[in-house]
Coordinates of C-alpha atoms in Angstrom, one line a residue:
Chain A
M68 CA 69.4 -7.2 58.4
S69 CA 65.9 -6.0 58.8
F70 CA 62.9 -8.3 58.9
I71 CA 61.2 -6.6 55.9
E72 CA 63.3 -5.2 53.1
V73 CA 61.9 -3.2 50.2
K74 CA 64.4 -2.0 47.7
N75 CA 63.8 0.3 44.7
L76 CA 60.3 -1.1 44.3
C77 CA 58.6 -0.1 41.0
K78 CA 55.2 -1.2 39.7
E79 CA 53.9 -0.1 36.3
Y80 CA 50.4 -0.7 35.0
R81 CA 49.4 -0.5 31.3
I82 CA 46.1 1.1 30.9
V83 CA 44.1 1.2 27.7
R84 CA 43.6 4.8 26.7
S85 CA 39.9 5.0 26.0
E86 CA 38.6 7.4 23.5
K87 CA 35.4 9.2 23.7
G88 CA 32.1 8.2 22.0
I89 CA 31.1 5.3 20.0
G90 CA 33.7 6.1 17.3
G91 CA 36.4 5.8 19.9
A92 CA 35.0 2.5 21.2
V93 CA 34.9 1.0 17.7
K94 CA 38.4 2.2 17.0
S95 CA 39.7 0.7 20.3
L96 CA 38.4 -2.7 19.1
F97 CA 41.1 -2.7 16.4
H98 CA 43.8 -0.6 17.7
R99 CA 44.6 0.1 21.4
E100 CA 46.9 2.6 22.8
Y101 CA 48.3 2.1 26.2
I102 CA 49.4 4.5 28.8
V103 CA 51.9 3.4 31.3
K104 CA 51.0 4.4 34.8
E105 CA 53.7 4.1 37.4
A106 CA 51.8 3.1 40.6
V107 CA 54.9 2.7 42.7
K108 CA 58.1 4.5 41.8
N109 CA 61.4 3.5 43.4
V110 CA 60.1 3.0 46.9
S111 CA 62.5 1.6 49.5
F112 CA 62.1 1.0 53.2
S113 CA 62.9 -1.6 55.8
L114 CA 61.0 -2.7 58.9
D115 CA 62.1 -4.5 62.0
K116 CA 60.2 -7.3 63.7
G117 CA 57.5 -6.0 65.9
E118 CA 57.2 -2.5 64.3
V119 CA 53.8 -1.0 63.7
V120 CA 53.9 1.2 60.6
G121 CA 51.2 3.5 59.2
Y122 CA 51.4 3.6 55.4
I123 CA 49.6 6.7 54.3
G124 CA 48.9 8.7 51.2
P125 CA 46.0 10.1 49.2
N126 CA 43.8 7.9 47.1
G127 CA 45.7 6.3 44.2
A128 CA 49.0 7.0 45.9
G129 CA 50.1 3.4 45.5
K130 CA 49.4 2.1 49.0
S131 CA 47.3 -0.9 48.0
T132 CA 49.7 -1.8 45.2
T133 CA 52.6 -1.9 47.7
I134 CA 50.6 -4.1 50.1
K135 CA 49.6 -6.4 47.3
I136 CA 53.3 -6.9 46.3
L137 CA 54.3 -7.4 49.9
S138 CA 51.7 -10.1 50.3
G139 CA 52.6 -11.9 47.1
V140 CA 49.5 -11.0 45.1
L141 CA 51.3 -9.0 42.4
L142 CA 54.7 -9.1 40.9
P143 CA 56.8 -5.9 41.0
T144 CA 58.0 -4.4 37.7
K145 CA 61.4 -3.7 39.2
G146 CA 63.0 -3.9 42.6
E147 CA 63.2 -6.4 45.4
V148 CA 61.1 -7.4 48.4
K149 CA 62.2 -9.7 51.1
I150 CA 60.3 -10.7 54.2
G151 CA 62.4 -12.7 56.6
N152 CA 64.5 -13.8 53.6
I153 CA 61.5 -14.9 51.6
I154 CA 60.6 -13.2 48.4
P155 CA 56.8 -13.1 48.6
Y156 CA 55.9 -13.3 44.9
E157 CA 58.4 -16.1 44.3
N158 CA 57.6 -18.2 47.3
R159 CA 54.0 -17.2 47.6
K160 CA 52.8 -20.2 49.6
E161 CA 55.7 -20.0 52.1
N162 CA 55.0 -16.3 52.5
A163 CA 51.3 -16.9 52.9
K164 CA 51.8 -19.0 56.0
R165 CA 53.7 -16.2 57.7
I166 CA 51.3 -13.3 56.9
G167 CA 47.8 -12.2 57.6
V168 CA 46.0 -9.9 55.2
V169 CA 42.9 -7.9 55.5
F170 CA 41.9 -6.1 52.4
G171 CA 39.6 -3.3 53.5
Q172 CA 35.9 -4.1 52.9
R173 CA 36.5 -7.2 50.9
S174 CA 35.4 -9.9 53.2
Q175 CA 36.9 -13.3 53.5
L176 CA 33.8 -14.6 55.3
Y177 CA 31.1 -16.8 54.0
W178 CA 27.9 -14.7 53.7
D179 CA 25.5 -17.5 54.7
L180 CA 27.5 -19.1 57.5
P181 CA 28.4 -18.1 61.0
I182 CA 31.9 -16.8 61.7
S183 CA 32.6 -20.0 63.7
D184 CA 32.3 -22.1 60.5
T185 CA 34.8 -19.9 58.7
F186 CA 37.2 -20.2 61.7
E187 CA 37.1 -24.0 61.3
L188 CA 37.8 -23.8 57.6
Y189 CA 40.9 -21.7 58.3
E190 CA 42.0 -24.3 60.8
S191 CA 42.4 -26.8 58.0
L192 CA 43.5 -24.3 55.4
Y193 CA 46.5 -23.3 57.5
G194 CA 46.9 -26.6 59.2
I195 CA 46.7 -25.0 62.6
P196 CA 47.3 -27.4 65.5
R197 CA 44.0 -28.1 67.3
E198 CA 45.2 -26.9 70.7
R199 CA 46.6 -23.6 69.3
F200 CA 43.5 -23.1 67.2
R201 CA 41.3 -23.3 70.4
Q202 CA 43.5 -20.9 72.3
N203 CA 43.6 -18.4 69.4
C204 CA 39.8 -18.6 68.9
D205 CA 39.2 -17.8 72.6
F206 CA 41.9 -15.1 72.6
F207 CA 40.6 -13.2 69.6
T208 CA 36.9 -13.7 70.5
E209 CA 37.7 -12.1 73.8
L210 CA 40.0 -9.4 72.5
L211 CA 37.7 -8.2 69.8
G212 CA 34.5 -8.8 71.8
M213 CA 33.0 -11.2 69.3
K214 CA 31.3 -13.6 71.7
D215 CA 27.8 -12.3 71.0
F216 CA 27.8 -12.8 67.3
L217 CA 30.1 -15.7 66.7
N218 CA 27.2 -18.0 65.7
Q219 CA 25.1 -15.6 63.7
P220 CA 25.2 -15.8 59.9
V221 CA 27.6 -13.2 58.5
R222 CA 24.8 -11.6 56.4
Q223 CA 23.2 -10.4 59.7
L224 CA 26.4 -8.7 61.0
S225 CA 27.3 -5.1 61.0
L226 CA 30.3 -3.7 59.1
G227 CA 32.2 -3.4 62.4
Q228 CA 31.5 -7.0 63.4
K229 CA 32.6 -8.2 60.0
M230 CA 35.8 -6.3 60.2
K231 CA 36.6 -7.7 63.6
A232 CA 35.9 -11.2 62.3
N233 CA 38.1 -10.6 59.2
I234 CA 41.0 -9.4 61.5
A235 CA 40.5 -12.5 63.7
I236 CA 40.7 -14.9 60.8
A237 CA 43.8 -13.2 59.5
L238 CA 45.5 -13.9 62.8
L239 CA 44.4 -17.4 63.7
H240 CA 47.5 -19.0 62.3
D241 CA 49.9 -16.8 64.3
P242 CA 51.3 -14.8 61.4
E243 CA 54.5 -12.8 61.9
V244 CA 53.2 -9.9 59.8
L245 CA 49.7 -8.4 59.5
Y246 CA 48.8 -6.3 56.5
L247 CA 45.7 -4.2 57.0
D248 CA 44.4 -2.1 54.0
E249 CA 42.1 0.5 55.5
P250 CA 40.8 -1.6 58.4
T251 CA 38.7 1.2 60.0
I252 CA 36.9 2.5 56.9
G253 CA 33.2 3.1 57.5
L254 CA 33.3 2.0 61.2
D255 CA 31.7 3.9 64.1
V256 CA 33.8 5.5 66.9
T257 CA 33.4 2.6 69.3
S258 CA 34.3 -0.1 66.8
K259 CA 37.4 1.9 65.8
K260 CA 38.5 2.1 69.4
V261 CA 38.1 -1.6 69.9
L262 CA 40.0 -2.3 66.8
R263 CA 42.9 0.1 67.6
D264 CA 43.2 -1.3 71.2
A265 CA 43.1 -4.8 69.8
L266 CA 45.9 -4.1 67.3
K267 CA 48.0 -2.5 70.0
S268 CA 47.7 -5.5 72.3
I269 CA 48.3 -8.0 69.4
N270 CA 51.5 -6.1 68.6
H271 CA 52.5 -5.9 72.3
E272 CA 51.7 -9.5 73.3
R273 CA 52.6 -11.4 70.1
K274 CA 55.2 -9.1 68.6
T275 CA 53.3 -9.2 65.4
T276 CA 54.7 -6.7 62.8
I277 CA 51.8 -4.6 61.5
V278 CA 51.6 -2.5 58.3
L279 CA 48.4 -0.6 58.0
T280 CA 47.1 1.8 55.4
T281 CA 44.5 4.3 56.4
H282 CA 42.9 7.7 55.8
D283 CA 42.1 8.1 59.4
M284 CA 45.0 9.8 61.1
D285 CA 43.6 8.9 64.5
D286 CA 44.4 5.3 63.6
I287 CA 48.0 6.3 63.1
E288 CA 48.2 8.3 66.3
A289 CA 46.6 5.5 68.3
V290 CA 48.5 2.6 66.9
C291 CA 51.6 3.4 65.0
Q292 CA 55.1 4.3 66.0
R293 CA 56.3 5.0 62.6
L294 CA 54.9 6.6 59.5
I295 CA 55.6 6.2 55.8
M296 CA 54.0 8.6 53.5
I297 CA 53.7 8.2 49.7
D298 CA 52.1 10.2 47.0
Q299 CA 52.0 9.4 43.3
G300 CA 54.0 6.3 43.9
Q301 CA 56.9 8.0 45.6
K302 CA 58.0 8.0 49.2
L303 CA 57.8 11.4 50.8
F304 CA 58.4 10.7 54.4
D305 CA 59.7 7.8 56.5
G306 CA 60.2 8.2 60.2
S307 CA 58.7 8.5 63.6
L308 CA 55.5 10.3 64.3
E309 CA 57.5 12.8 66.3
D310 CA 59.8 13.5 63.4
F311 CA 56.8 13.9 61.1
R312 CA 55.4 16.5 63.3
L313 CA 58.7 18.4 63.5
K314 CA 59.1 18.3 59.7
Y315 CA 55.6 19.4 58.6
N316 CA 54.1 21.0 61.7
D317 CA 54.2 24.7 61.7
G318 CA 53.2 25.7 65.1
F319 CA 50.3 25.6 67.4
M320 CA 46.7 26.9 67.5
L321 CA 45.0 28.8 70.3
K322 CA 41.4 28.3 71.2
L323 CA 39.7 31.2 73.1
E324 CA 36.4 30.7 74.8
F325 CA 34.1 33.5 75.8
D326 CA 31.2 33.8 78.1
G327 CA 28.6 36.4 77.5
C328 CA 30.6 39.5 76.6
F329 CA 32.0 38.6 73.1
P330 CA 34.8 40.9 72.1
V331 CA 35.2 42.3 68.6
W332 CA 37.8 40.6 66.5
Q333 CA 40.4 43.2 65.5
E334 CA 42.0 42.5 62.2
E335 CA 45.5 41.4 63.3
G336 CA 48.6 41.0 61.3
D337 CA 50.0 38.6 63.8
Y338 CA 47.2 36.0 64.0
E339 CA 45.0 34.2 61.5
L340 CA 41.4 33.5 62.5
L341 CA 40.7 29.9 61.5
E342 CA 37.3 29.5 63.1
K343 CA 34.7 31.7 64.7
T344 CA 31.5 30.6 66.4
E345 CA 29.2 32.0 69.1
H346 CA 31.5 31.0 71.9
H347 CA 35.0 30.5 70.6
W348 CA 37.7 31.5 68.2
I349 CA 40.5 29.4 66.9
L350 CA 43.6 31.4 66.1
K351 CA 47.0 30.6 64.6
P352 CA 50.0 32.8 65.1
K353 CA 51.6 34.0 61.9
K354 CA 54.8 35.2 63.5
D355 CA 57.5 33.2 65.3
I356 CA 56.3 33.4 68.9
T357 CA 56.3 31.1 71.9
S358 CA 52.9 30.0 73.3
K359 CA 53.6 31.8 76.5
E360 CA 54.0 35.1 74.7
A361 CA 50.9 34.5 72.6
M362 CA 48.8 33.6 75.6
I363 CA 49.8 36.7 77.6
E364 CA 49.1 38.9 74.5
L365 CA 45.7 37.4 73.8
I366 CA 44.5 37.4 77.4
G367 CA 45.4 41.1 77.7
K368 CA 43.6 41.9 74.5
Y369 CA 40.4 39.8 74.6
D370 CA 40.0 38.5 78.1
P371 CA 38.7 35.0 77.3
I372 CA 37.4 32.8 80.1
N373 CA 39.3 29.8 78.8
L374 CA 42.3 29.6 76.6
Y375 CA 43.7 26.4 75.2
V376 CA 46.9 25.7 73.3
Q377 CA 46.3 23.1 70.7
E378 CA 48.9 21.2 68.9
E379 CA 48.1 20.8 65.2
R380 CA 46.3 17.6 64.6
I381 CA 48.2 15.0 62.5
E382 CA 45.3 15.1 60.0
D383 CA 45.9 18.8 59.3
I384 CA 49.7 18.2 59.0
V385 CA 49.2 15.5 56.5
R386 CA 46.8 17.6 54.5
R387 CA 49.4 20.3 54.3
A388 CA 52.2 17.8 53.5
Y389 CA 50.2 16.6 50.5
M390 CA 49.5 20.1 49.4
L391 CA 53.2 21.1 49.7
Q392 CA 54.2 18.2 47.5
N393 CA 51.7 19.1 44.8
L394 CA 52.6 22.7 44.4
P395 CA 54.1 23.5 41.0
V396 CA 57.8 23.6 41.4
Chain B
M134 CA 47.7 -35.5 49.5
K135 CA 46.3 -36.2 53.0
N136 CA 46.1 -32.4 53.4
F137 CA 44.3 -32.1 50.1
W138 CA 41.5 -34.4 51.3
R139 CA 41.3 -32.8 54.7
L140 CA 40.9 -29.4 52.9
F141 CA 38.4 -30.8 50.4
S142 CA 36.2 -32.2 53.2
S143 CA 36.3 -29.0 55.2
F144 CA 35.3 -26.9 52.2
F145 CA 32.7 -29.5 51.1
R146 CA 31.0 -29.4 54.5
V147 CA 30.9 -25.6 54.3
A148 CA 29.5 -25.7 50.7
L149 CA 26.7 -28.1 51.8
R150 CA 25.8 -25.9 54.7
R151 CA 25.7 -22.9 52.4
E152 CA 23.5 -24.6 49.9
M153 CA 21.1 -25.8 52.6
A154 CA 20.8 -22.3 54.1
Y155 CA 18.2 -21.5 51.5
R156 CA 16.0 -24.6 51.2
G157 CA 13.4 -22.8 49.0
T158 CA 15.8 -21.6 46.4
F159 CA 17.5 -25.0 46.4
L160 CA 14.3 -26.9 45.7
A161 CA 13.0 -24.3 43.2
G162 CA 16.4 -24.6 41.3
I163 CA 16.0 -28.4 41.1
I164 CA 12.4 -28.2 39.8
G165 CA 13.4 -25.5 37.3
Q166 CA 16.3 -27.7 35.9
W167 CA 14.0 -30.7 35.7
I168 CA 11.5 -28.7 33.5
S169 CA 14.1 -27.2 31.2
Y170 CA 16.1 -30.4 30.6
G171 CA 13.0 -32.4 30.5
A172 CA 11.8 -30.2 27.6
A173 CA 15.1 -30.5 25.7
F174 CA 15.0 -34.3 26.2
L175 CA 11.4 -34.5 24.8
S176 CA 12.3 -32.3 21.8
I177 CA 15.2 -34.5 20.8
Y178 CA 13.2 -37.6 21.4
I179 CA 10.4 -36.3 19.1
V180 CA 12.8 -35.2 16.4
V181 CA 14.6 -38.5 16.4
S182 CA 11.5 -40.8 16.6
N183 CA 9.9 -39.0 13.7
F184 CA 13.0 -39.4 11.5
D185 CA 13.1 -42.9 12.6
V186 CA 16.8 -43.4 11.7
L187 CA 19.5 -40.8 11.7
D188 CA 22.5 -42.0 9.7
G189 CA 21.9 -45.5 11.0
W190 CA 21.2 -44.4 14.6
N191 CA 17.7 -44.9 16.0
G192 CA 15.9 -42.8 18.7
A193 CA 17.2 -44.7 21.7
E194 CA 20.7 -44.6 20.3
V195 CA 20.7 -40.8 19.8
L196 CA 19.3 -40.5 23.3
M197 CA 22.4 -42.1 24.7
L198 CA 24.4 -39.2 23.2
Y199 CA 22.2 -36.7 25.1
G200 CA 22.3 -38.8 28.3
L201 CA 26.1 -39.0 28.3
S202 CA 26.4 -35.3 27.7
V203 CA 24.0 -34.3 30.5
M204 CA 25.4 -36.8 32.9
S205 CA 29.0 -35.8 32.4
Y206 CA 28.0 -32.1 32.6
A207 CA 26.2 -32.8 35.9
V208 CA 29.4 -34.3 37.3
G209 CA 31.8 -31.7 35.9
A210 CA 29.7 -28.7 36.6
S211 CA 28.9 -29.6 40.2
F212 CA 32.5 -29.1 40.9
F213 CA 33.5 -26.3 38.5
F214 CA 30.4 -24.3 37.5
N215 CA 30.4 -21.9 40.5
F216 CA 34.2 -21.5 40.1
S217 CA 34.0 -20.8 36.4
K218 CA 31.1 -18.3 36.5
G219 CA 32.2 -16.6 39.7
L220 CA 35.8 -15.8 38.8
S221 CA 35.2 -12.7 36.8
R222 CA 33.1 -11.2 39.7
R223 CA 35.7 -12.2 42.3
I224 CA 38.5 -10.6 40.3
R225 CA 36.5 -7.4 39.9
S226 CA 35.5 -7.2 43.6
G227 CA 39.0 -8.0 44.7
E228 CA 38.0 -11.1 46.6
F229 CA 40.3 -13.1 44.2
D230 CA 43.3 -11.3 45.8
G231 CA 42.4 -13.1 49.0
S232 CA 43.0 -16.5 47.3
L233 CA 46.5 -15.3 46.5
T234 CA 47.3 -14.8 50.1
K235 CA 46.4 -18.4 51.2
P236 CA 49.0 -21.2 51.6
V237 CA 47.5 -23.3 48.9
H238 CA 47.5 -23.0 45.1
P239 CA 45.0 -20.3 44.1
F240 CA 43.3 -22.7 41.7
I241 CA 42.6 -25.1 44.5
H242 CA 41.5 -22.4 46.8
E243 CA 39.2 -20.8 44.2
V244 CA 37.6 -24.2 43.2
F245 CA 37.1 -25.2 46.9
S246 CA 35.8 -21.9 48.1
A247 CA 33.5 -21.4 45.1
G248 CA 31.8 -24.5 46.5
Y249 CA 30.3 -27.7 45.3
N250 CA 27.1 -27.0 43.5
I251 CA 24.6 -29.5 44.8
G252 CA 21.9 -28.2 42.5
Y253 CA 23.4 -30.3 39.7
I254 CA 21.8 -33.3 41.4
S255 CA 18.8 -32.4 39.2
H256 CA 20.9 -32.8 36.0
F257 CA 22.2 -36.0 37.3
T258 CA 18.8 -37.5 38.1
I259 CA 17.5 -36.3 34.7
S260 CA 20.5 -37.9 32.9
L261 CA 19.9 -41.2 34.8
C262 CA 16.3 -41.2 33.5
I263 CA 17.5 -40.5 29.9
M264 CA 20.2 -43.2 30.1
T265 CA 17.7 -45.7 31.5
V266 CA 15.3 -45.1 28.6
S267 CA 18.1 -45.3 26.1
L268 CA 19.8 -48.4 27.6
W269 CA 16.5 -50.2 27.8
G270 CA 15.7 -49.2 24.2
I271 CA 19.0 -50.7 22.9
S272 CA 18.7 -53.8 25.0
F273 CA 22.0 -53.0 26.8
R274 CA 23.8 -56.1 28.1
P275 CA 25.3 -55.2 31.5
T276 CA 28.5 -57.3 31.2
L277 CA 31.4 -56.3 33.4
W278 CA 33.3 -54.9 30.4
N279 CA 30.3 -52.9 29.2
V280 CA 29.6 -51.4 32.7
L281 CA 33.3 -50.5 33.3
F282 CA 33.6 -49.0 29.9
L283 CA 30.5 -46.9 30.4
I284 CA 31.7 -45.6 33.8
S285 CA 35.1 -44.7 32.5
A286 CA 33.6 -43.0 29.6
V287 CA 31.4 -40.9 31.9
L288 CA 34.4 -40.0 34.1
G289 CA 36.5 -39.0 31.0
A290 CA 33.6 -37.0 29.7
S291 CA 33.2 -35.2 33.0
L292 CA 36.8 -34.2 32.9
I293 CA 36.3 -32.8 29.4
Q294 CA 33.2 -30.8 30.7
A295 CA 35.3 -29.6 33.6
A296 CA 38.1 -28.6 31.3
V297 CA 35.7 -26.5 29.2
L298 CA 34.5 -24.7 32.3
I299 CA 38.0 -24.0 33.5
A300 CA 39.3 -22.9 30.2
S301 CA 36.3 -20.6 29.7
S302 CA 37.1 -18.8 33.0
V303 CA 40.6 -17.9 31.9
I304 CA 39.3 -14.9 29.8
S305 CA 38.4 -13.2 33.2
F306 CA 42.1 -12.7 33.8
F307 CA 42.3 -10.5 30.7
T308 CA 39.1 -8.6 30.4
V309 CA 36.2 -7.7 32.7
G310 CA 33.3 -8.3 30.3
S311 CA 32.1 -11.6 29.1
N312 CA 33.3 -13.0 25.8
P313 CA 30.7 -14.0 23.3
V314 CA 33.3 -15.8 21.1
A315 CA 34.4 -18.0 24.0
D316 CA 30.7 -18.7 24.9
F317 CA 30.0 -19.7 21.3
L318 CA 33.0 -22.1 21.2
V319 CA 32.0 -23.6 24.5
W320 CA 28.3 -23.8 24.5
D321 CA 27.1 -23.8 20.9
M322 CA 29.8 -26.2 19.6
K323 CA 28.6 -28.6 22.2
E324 CA 25.1 -28.6 20.7
F325 CA 26.5 -30.5 17.7
T326 CA 27.3 -33.5 19.9
N327 CA 23.6 -34.1 20.6
Y328 CA 23.6 -35.9 17.2
P329 CA 26.1 -38.4 15.7
I330 CA 28.9 -36.4 14.3
T331 CA 29.0 -38.6 11.2
I332 CA 25.9 -36.6 9.9
F333 CA 28.0 -33.4 9.8
P334 CA 30.6 -32.2 7.2
R335 CA 34.2 -33.4 7.6
G336 CA 35.4 -30.0 8.9
I337 CA 33.1 -30.2 11.9
Q338 CA 34.0 -33.8 12.5
F339 CA 37.6 -32.8 12.6
I340 CA 37.0 -29.9 14.9
L341 CA 34.9 -32.0 17.3
T342 CA 37.6 -34.7 17.4
F343 CA 40.9 -32.9 17.3
I344 CA 40.4 -29.2 18.2
L345 CA 37.5 -29.1 20.7
P346 CA 37.3 -32.8 21.5
F347 CA 33.7 -32.8 22.5
A348 CA 33.0 -35.9 20.5
F349 CA 34.9 -37.8 23.2
M350 CA 32.2 -37.0 25.7
N351 CA 29.5 -39.0 24.1
F352 CA 29.9 -39.9 20.4
Y353 CA 33.0 -42.0 20.6
P354 CA 32.1 -44.0 23.7
A355 CA 28.6 -44.5 22.3
S356 CA 30.0 -45.7 19.0
V357 CA 31.8 -48.5 20.9
L358 CA 28.7 -49.6 22.9
L359 CA 26.4 -49.4 19.9
K360 CA 29.0 -50.7 17.3
K361 CA 28.6 -47.7 15.0
D362 CA 30.9 -46.3 12.4
I363 CA 33.3 -43.5 13.2
P364 CA 34.2 -40.9 10.5
Q365 CA 36.0 -42.5 7.6
G366 CA 39.8 -42.7 7.9
Y367 CA 40.0 -41.9 11.6
P368 CA 42.1 -44.3 13.7
A369 CA 40.1 -47.2 15.1
I370 CA 41.6 -46.6 18.6
L371 CA 39.9 -43.2 19.0
P372 CA 36.6 -44.5 20.4
Y373 CA 38.4 -46.0 23.4
L374 CA 40.4 -42.9 24.3
S375 CA 37.8 -40.8 26.2
P376 CA 39.4 -41.2 29.6
V377 CA 42.9 -40.4 28.2
V378 CA 41.6 -37.3 26.3
G379 CA 39.7 -36.3 29.5
V380 CA 42.8 -36.4 31.7
A381 CA 44.8 -34.6 29.0
V382 CA 42.4 -31.7 28.4
F383 CA 41.8 -31.3 32.1
F384 CA 45.5 -30.8 32.7
L385 CA 45.8 -28.6 29.7
S386 CA 43.0 -26.4 31.0
I387 CA 44.8 -26.0 34.3
V388 CA 48.0 -25.0 32.5
L389 CA 46.0 -22.5 30.6
W390 CA 44.5 -21.2 33.8
N391 CA 47.9 -20.8 35.4
W392 CA 49.1 -18.9 32.3
G393 CA 46.1 -16.5 32.8
L394 CA 47.0 -16.2 36.5
A395 CA 50.6 -15.2 35.6
H396 CA 49.2 -12.5 33.4
Y397 CA 47.0 -11.3 36.3
K398 CA 49.9 -11.2 38.7
S399 CA 52.0 -9.0 36.5
T400 CA 49.3 -6.6 35.3
G401 CA 46.9 -6.6 38.3
S402 CA 44.1 -6.7 35.6

């Protein structure tokens, strides 16, 4: 049996249909019509202990709703969730001891106090043994590079520093699962890297299962072994990053760089010109062709000084996958 | 229970440090409260001393009603005001979801993390002044029984004030805006209790005793200490029941809050 089991999970919201104008507003005081919105439709998956899973999908796909059900915040409309044999929304407290949650930009820190004070509060909130608390404080301070700002009031911290602190407090009680809802949103490149490396080593050293939602595919490539994609509440893909590439990838791109003598692009049936600048072109073969054949052909024709073969970025693959799903059938 | 106190003291320390972070705001708040409650105190005092006697109650006696009301509000609100007023904002911002991922009951987590509002020390000191003026005016005899009765009445009244704050926050689970009807029931109905309820029509006496039992905060305990009449036909035991009513409505308000929480968990608001 898997560590996390999600079976036929459904979540419906009732939304008041609002009518336009003052007339509509007055009317809605007396009579309200509701629209049922299915945020999650029949989603099933199972995770093993120690897996790192990227849970992706466009805005409003149902990612956060799933995380909220998994962490015991919301009740599902239908279906079943078990985390190590505990049903999170029925045994909320038991579940809470075993999970760490970071909800995007909503901070769990106290604005006017230094992070170290919030740490101590979490020590008593979770009843963490003193010795273990000390060890974990040192470990996460070191891992996330928080030493310099541990004693500054939170209001003076940057977004990246606050995110690091939020991740640290979610992990102080040694949870078995860590849920992260868009942990890298709004962070700079360096902070993102620190966070990704930290997540990898947390997973590696502590065998913490990690479920993270994100819009940044670099997060997925850097941290996750597995990908679950949902859109409009339904699961579209579940598998390894490799399988995802195989399924949605259609080929490779070629980047040609030129020095001085810039050849003229000849309208070709076989290649699509994706990008054209002063110094380079990016081409995509339209026909079924190996990269070797394409390289020989293009070198012969245009004589570039450099030629790179680029695998499609996961970002582009995901974008296409979303588009494919939304085509009218 | 041991954990509860450990948790309480941890959160309490944090709350104090937060309040002290802005000394200026803190002091200005206290002075502001002094001015506004001091003015209210004066206006009631002037009204009552001009009328001389209000349905058999003199000025010092009516002041006791106001003193009890402010004192119990100071105690109840210092624990529950931040919690009650902040809930709607925390639900909207999503911070409330954080409380549902902690290994304690969300009510306890919300109350503790909202923080103890030390600013109510101003209400408390004002109410001490009012009570002193009133007790001196009625030549209060501090016998053991009288003092114990007064303390238990204040505690019961504080629980009623707390219950009102808790119950009025429940609306946040259902709608995002504030609710003027609830605000009226809570704040304006309480205004009636600044005067002996026997001066009001029977309907209002009934409401203040059995529906929104605000009269137990001050009128009934004061009627015992001052040996005043209660509304005709009401059981003679009523004036002694403040602590019981306090505990009962406090628990009822938590039941109501949990009911709102269950709604939130199934709808996501």
